[in-house]
CSV table of C-alpha atoms and ligand atoms in Angstrom, one decimal:
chain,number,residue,atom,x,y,z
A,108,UNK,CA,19.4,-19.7,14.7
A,109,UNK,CA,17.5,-19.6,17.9
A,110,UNK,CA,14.8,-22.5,18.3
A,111,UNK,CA,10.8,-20.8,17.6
A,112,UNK,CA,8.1,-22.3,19.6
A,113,UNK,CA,5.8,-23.4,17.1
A,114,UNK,CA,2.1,-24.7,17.7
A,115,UNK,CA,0.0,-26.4,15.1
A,116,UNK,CA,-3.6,-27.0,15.0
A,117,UNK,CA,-5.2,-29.5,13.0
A,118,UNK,CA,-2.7,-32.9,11.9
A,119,UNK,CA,-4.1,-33.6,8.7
A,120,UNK,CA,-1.3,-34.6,5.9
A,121,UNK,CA,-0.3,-30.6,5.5
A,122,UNK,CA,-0.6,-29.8,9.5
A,123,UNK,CA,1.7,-33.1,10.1
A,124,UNK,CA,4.3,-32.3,7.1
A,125,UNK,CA,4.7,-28.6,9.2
A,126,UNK,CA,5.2,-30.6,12.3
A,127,UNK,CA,7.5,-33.2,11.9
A,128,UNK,CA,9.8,-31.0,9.9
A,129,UNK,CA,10.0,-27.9,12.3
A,130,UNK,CA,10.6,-30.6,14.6
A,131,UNK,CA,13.5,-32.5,13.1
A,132,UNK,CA,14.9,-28.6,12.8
A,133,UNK,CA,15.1,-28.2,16.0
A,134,UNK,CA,12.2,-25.8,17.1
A,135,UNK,CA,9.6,-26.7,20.0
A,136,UNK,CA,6.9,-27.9,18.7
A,137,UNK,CA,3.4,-28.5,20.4
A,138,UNK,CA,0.7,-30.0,17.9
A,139,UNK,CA,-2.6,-30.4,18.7
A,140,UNK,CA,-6.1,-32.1,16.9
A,141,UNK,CA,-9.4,-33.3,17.9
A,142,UNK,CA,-8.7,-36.4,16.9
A,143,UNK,CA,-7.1,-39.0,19.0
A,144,UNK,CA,-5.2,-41.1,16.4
A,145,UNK,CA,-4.1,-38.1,14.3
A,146,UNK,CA,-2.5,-36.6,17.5
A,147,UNK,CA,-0.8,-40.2,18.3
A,148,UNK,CA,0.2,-40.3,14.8
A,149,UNK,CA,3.1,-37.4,15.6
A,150,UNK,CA,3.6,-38.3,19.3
A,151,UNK,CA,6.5,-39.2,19.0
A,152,UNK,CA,7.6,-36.9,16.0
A,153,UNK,CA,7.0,-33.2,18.2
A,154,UNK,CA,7.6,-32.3,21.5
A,155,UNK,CA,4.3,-32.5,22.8
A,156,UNK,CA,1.0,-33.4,21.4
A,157,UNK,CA,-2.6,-33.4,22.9
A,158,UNK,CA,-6.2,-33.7,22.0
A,159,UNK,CA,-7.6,-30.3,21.7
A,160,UNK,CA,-10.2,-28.7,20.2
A,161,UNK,CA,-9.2,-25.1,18.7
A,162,UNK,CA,-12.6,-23.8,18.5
A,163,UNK,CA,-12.4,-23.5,22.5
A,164,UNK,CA,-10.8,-20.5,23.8
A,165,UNK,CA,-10.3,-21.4,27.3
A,166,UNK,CA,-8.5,-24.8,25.4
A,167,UNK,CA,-6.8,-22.1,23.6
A,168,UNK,CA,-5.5,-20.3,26.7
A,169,UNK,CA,-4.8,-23.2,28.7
A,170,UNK,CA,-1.9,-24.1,26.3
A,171,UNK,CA,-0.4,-20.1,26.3
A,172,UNK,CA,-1.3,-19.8,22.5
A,173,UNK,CA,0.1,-16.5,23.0
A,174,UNK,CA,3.6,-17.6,24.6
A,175,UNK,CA,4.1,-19.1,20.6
A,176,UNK,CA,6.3,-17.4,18.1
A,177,UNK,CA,4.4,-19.1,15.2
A,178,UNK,CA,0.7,-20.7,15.5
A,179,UNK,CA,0.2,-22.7,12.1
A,180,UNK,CA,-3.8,-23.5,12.1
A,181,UNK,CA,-3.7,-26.0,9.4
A,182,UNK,CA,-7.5,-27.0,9.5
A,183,UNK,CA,-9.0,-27.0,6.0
A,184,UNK,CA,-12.6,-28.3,5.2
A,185,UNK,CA,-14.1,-27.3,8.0
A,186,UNK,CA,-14.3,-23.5,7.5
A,187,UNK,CA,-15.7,-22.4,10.5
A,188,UNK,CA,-13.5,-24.0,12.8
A,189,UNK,CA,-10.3,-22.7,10.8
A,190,UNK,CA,-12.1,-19.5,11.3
A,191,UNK,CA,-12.8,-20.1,15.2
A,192,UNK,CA,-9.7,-21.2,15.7
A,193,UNK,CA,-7.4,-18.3,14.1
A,194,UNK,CA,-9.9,-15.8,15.9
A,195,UNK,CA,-9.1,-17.3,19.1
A,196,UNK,CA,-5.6,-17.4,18.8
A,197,UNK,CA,-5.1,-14.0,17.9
A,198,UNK,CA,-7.4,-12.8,20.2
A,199,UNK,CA,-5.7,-14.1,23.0
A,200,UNK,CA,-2.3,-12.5,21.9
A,201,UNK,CA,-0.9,-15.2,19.8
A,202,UNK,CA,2.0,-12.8,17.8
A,203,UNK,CA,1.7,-14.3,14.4
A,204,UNK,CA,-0.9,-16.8,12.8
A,205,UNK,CA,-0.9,-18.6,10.0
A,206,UNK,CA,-3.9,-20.1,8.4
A,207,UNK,CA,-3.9,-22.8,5.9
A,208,UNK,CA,-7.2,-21.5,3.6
A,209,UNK,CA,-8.9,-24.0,1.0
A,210,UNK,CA,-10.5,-21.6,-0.9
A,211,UNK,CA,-10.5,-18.0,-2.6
A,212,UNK,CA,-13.8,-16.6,0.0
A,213,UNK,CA,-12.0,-18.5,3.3
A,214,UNK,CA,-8.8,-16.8,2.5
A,215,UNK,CA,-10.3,-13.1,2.0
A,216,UNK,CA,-12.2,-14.2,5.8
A,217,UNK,CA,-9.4,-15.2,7.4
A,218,UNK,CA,-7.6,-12.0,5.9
A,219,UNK,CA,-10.5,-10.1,7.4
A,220,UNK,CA,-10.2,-12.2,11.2
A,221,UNK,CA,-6.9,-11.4,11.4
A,222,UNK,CA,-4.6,-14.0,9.9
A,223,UNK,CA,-1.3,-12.6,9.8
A,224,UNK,CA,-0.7,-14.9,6.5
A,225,UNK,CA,-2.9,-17.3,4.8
A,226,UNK,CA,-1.9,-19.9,2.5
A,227,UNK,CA,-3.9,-22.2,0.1
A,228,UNK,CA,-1.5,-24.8,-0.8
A,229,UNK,CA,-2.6,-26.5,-3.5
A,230,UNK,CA,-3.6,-23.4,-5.1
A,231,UNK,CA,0.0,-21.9,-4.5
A,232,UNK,CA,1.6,-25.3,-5.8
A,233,UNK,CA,-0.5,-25.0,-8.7
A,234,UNK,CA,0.4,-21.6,-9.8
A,235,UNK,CA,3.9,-22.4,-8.5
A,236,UNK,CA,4.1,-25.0,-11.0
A,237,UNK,CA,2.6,-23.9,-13.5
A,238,UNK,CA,5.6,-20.8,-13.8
A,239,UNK,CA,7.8,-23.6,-13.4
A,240,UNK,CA,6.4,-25.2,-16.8
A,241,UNK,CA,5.5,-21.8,-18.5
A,242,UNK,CA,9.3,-20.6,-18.2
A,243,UNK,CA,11.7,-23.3,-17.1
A,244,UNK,CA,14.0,-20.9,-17.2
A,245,UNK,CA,13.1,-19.7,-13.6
A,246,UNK,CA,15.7,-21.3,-11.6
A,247,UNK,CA,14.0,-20.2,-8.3
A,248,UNK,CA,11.1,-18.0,-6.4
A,249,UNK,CA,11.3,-16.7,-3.3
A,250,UNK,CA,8.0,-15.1,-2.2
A,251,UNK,CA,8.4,-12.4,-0.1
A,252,UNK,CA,5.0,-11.5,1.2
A,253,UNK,CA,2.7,-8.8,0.6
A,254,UNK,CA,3.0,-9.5,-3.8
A,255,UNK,CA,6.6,-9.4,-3.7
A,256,UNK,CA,9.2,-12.3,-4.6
A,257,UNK,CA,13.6,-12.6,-5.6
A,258,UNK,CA,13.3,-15.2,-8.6
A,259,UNK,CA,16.3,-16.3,-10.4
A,260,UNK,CA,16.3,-16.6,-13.9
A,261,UNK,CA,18.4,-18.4,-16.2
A,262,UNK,CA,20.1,-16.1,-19.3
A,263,UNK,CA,18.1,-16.4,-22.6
A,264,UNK,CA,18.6,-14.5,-25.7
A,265,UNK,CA,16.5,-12.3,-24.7
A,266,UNK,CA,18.1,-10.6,-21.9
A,267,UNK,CA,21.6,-9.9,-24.6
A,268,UNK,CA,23.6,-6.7,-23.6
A,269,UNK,CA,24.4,-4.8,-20.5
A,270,UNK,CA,22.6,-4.2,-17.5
A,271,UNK,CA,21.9,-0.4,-18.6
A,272,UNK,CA,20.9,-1.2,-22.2
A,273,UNK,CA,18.6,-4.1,-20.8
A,274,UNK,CA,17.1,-1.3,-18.2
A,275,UNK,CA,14.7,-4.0,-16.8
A,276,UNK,CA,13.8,-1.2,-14.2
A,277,UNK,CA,12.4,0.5,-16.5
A,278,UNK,CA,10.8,-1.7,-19.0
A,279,UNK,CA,10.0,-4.2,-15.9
A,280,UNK,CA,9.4,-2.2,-12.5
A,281,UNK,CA,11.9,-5.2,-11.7
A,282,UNK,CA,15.7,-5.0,-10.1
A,283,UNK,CA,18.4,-6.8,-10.6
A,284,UNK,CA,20.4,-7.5,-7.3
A,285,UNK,CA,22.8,-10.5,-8.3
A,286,UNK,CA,24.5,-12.1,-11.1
A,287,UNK,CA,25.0,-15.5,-10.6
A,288,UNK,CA,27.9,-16.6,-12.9
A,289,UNK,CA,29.1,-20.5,-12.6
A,290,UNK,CA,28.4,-20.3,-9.0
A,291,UNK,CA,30.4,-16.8,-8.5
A,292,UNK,CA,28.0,-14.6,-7.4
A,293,UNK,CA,28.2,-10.6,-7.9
A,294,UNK,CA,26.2,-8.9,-5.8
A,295,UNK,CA,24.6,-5.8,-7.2
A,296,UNK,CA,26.2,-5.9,-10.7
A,297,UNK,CA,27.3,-2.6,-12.0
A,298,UNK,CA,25.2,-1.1,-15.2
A,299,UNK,CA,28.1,-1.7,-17.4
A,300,UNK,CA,27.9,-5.9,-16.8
A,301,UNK,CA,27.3,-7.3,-19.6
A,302,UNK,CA,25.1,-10.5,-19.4
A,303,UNK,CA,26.3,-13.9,-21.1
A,304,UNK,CA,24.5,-17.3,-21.5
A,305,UNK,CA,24.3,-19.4,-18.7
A,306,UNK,CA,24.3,-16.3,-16.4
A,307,UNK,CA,21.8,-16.5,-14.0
A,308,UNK,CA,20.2,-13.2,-13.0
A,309,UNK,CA,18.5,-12.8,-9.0
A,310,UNK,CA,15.6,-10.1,-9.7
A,311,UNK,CA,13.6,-8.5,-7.2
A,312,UNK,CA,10.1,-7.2,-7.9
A,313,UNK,CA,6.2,-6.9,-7.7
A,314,UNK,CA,4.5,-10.1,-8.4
A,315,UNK,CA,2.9,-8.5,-11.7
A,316,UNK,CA,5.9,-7.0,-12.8
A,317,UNK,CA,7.8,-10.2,-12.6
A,318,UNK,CA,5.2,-12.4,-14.6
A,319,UNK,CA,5.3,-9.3,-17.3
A,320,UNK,CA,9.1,-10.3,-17.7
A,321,UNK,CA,8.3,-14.1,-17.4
A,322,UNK,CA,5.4,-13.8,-20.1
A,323,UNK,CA,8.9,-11.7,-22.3
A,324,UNK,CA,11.2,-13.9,-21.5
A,325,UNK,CA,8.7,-17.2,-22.7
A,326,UNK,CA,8.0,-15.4,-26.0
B,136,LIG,P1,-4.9,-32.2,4.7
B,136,LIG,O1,-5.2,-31.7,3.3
B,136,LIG,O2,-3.8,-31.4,5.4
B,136,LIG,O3,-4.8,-33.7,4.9
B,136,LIG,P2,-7.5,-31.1,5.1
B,136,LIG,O4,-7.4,-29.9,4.4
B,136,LIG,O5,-8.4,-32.2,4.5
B,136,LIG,O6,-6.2,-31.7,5.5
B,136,LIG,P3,-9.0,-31.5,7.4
B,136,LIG,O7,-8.8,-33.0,7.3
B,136,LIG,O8,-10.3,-30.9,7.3
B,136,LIG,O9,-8.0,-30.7,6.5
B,136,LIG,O10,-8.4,-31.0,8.8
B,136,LIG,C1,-7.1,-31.2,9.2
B,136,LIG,C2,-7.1,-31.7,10.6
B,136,LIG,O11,-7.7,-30.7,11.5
B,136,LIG,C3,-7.9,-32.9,10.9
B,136,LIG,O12,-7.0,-33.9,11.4
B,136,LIG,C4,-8.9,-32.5,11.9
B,136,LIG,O13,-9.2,-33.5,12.8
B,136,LIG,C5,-8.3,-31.3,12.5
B,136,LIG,N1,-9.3,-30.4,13.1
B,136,LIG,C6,-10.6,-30.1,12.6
B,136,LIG,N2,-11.2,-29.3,13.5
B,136,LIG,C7,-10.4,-29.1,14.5
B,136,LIG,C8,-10.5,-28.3,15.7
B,136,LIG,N3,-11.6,-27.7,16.0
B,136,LIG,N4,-9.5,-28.3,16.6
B,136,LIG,C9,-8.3,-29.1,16.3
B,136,LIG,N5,-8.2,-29.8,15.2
B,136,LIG,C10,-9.2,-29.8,14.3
């Protein structure tokens, strides 16, 4: 995979995760912060790092925010500056921003501004895990952006039967596009496949439609 350039504003614990671990990937990584000893915290953990303050367009410019394939702006409590900063940077021509949100009202803001994806963390670890616990069942989510996700879900007895008679398209709005049987996988599965326990069963769908079969399937 060809290296991204990556720049991240703000090095708090969640800006500083993104960092370091794009980094150790092998992508170009420029991180920047207002603060001294958060910036020479990842010194040596990105390729470059400088004090900066995001809120400043020409600051903004000077670095080629738009020359980045990703621009994380990872500030959280301070609002405006998230806001400033995300503004700025697509403004000036940055491709495509993501902003870390810490609330419902930021989020729909930043939606507003521009941000081509927001994210609120703990609030999507929360939900995250909380599916996890509701139906353990879920072997794995993969959100897809824009309300839709793949999951993978674990064979309970109450997916019994073929693929047809099951007709979680219909019942579910949901499709199935993989069996996963001990680690053989069949890629779209034909109607007559008849599932067994211990299956596993890839599904694409809308984000309500899956948590209709996940609220089934924990019945
Ligand atoms: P985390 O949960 O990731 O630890 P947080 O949500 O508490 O962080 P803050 O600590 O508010 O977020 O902000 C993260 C970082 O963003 C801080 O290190 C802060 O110095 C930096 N920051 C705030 N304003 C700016 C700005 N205008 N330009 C650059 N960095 C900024």
């Amino acid at each position: 995979m060809k290296a991204k350039q990556c720049l991240v504003i703000g090095l708090g614990r969640f800006g500083t995760a993104v960092a370091t671990t794009l980094y150790e990937m092998g992508h170009e990584v420029v991180a920047i912060d207002i603060n001294e000893e958060n910036v020479e915290g990842v010194m040596n953990l990105v390729t470059h790092a400088a004090i900066l303050d995001a809120t400043e367009e020409r600051a903004l410019r000077n670095i080629g925010v738009s020359d980045f394939d990703v621009v994380v702006v990872a500030i959280g409590t301070d609002v405006q500056a998230a806001i400033l900063a995300t503004m700025n940077a697509k403004s000036l021509g940055a491709p495509y921003v993501v902003t870390k949100a810490i609330d419902e009202m930021a989020r729909r803001v930043l939606e507003r501004i521009g941000a081509d994806l927001v994210i609120r963390p703990e609030h999507d670890m929360g939900v995250r895990l909380a599916r996890q616990i509701a139906t353990p069942n879920i072997v794995d989510t993969l959100d897809l952006g824009s309300d839709y996700a793949i999951v993978e879900i674990e064979v309970n007895e109450r997916l019994r039967g073929s693929l047809r008679d099951l007709n979680l398209n219909g019942r579910f709005s949901v499709q199935v596009i993989a069996i996963n049987r001990s680690g053989r996988v069949e890629v779209t599965p034909r109607a007559e496949e008849e599932l067994r326990p211990h299956d596993k069963v890839v599904l694409i769908g809308n984000a309500h439609a899956l948590d209709a079969l996940r609220r089934y399937l924990g019945e």
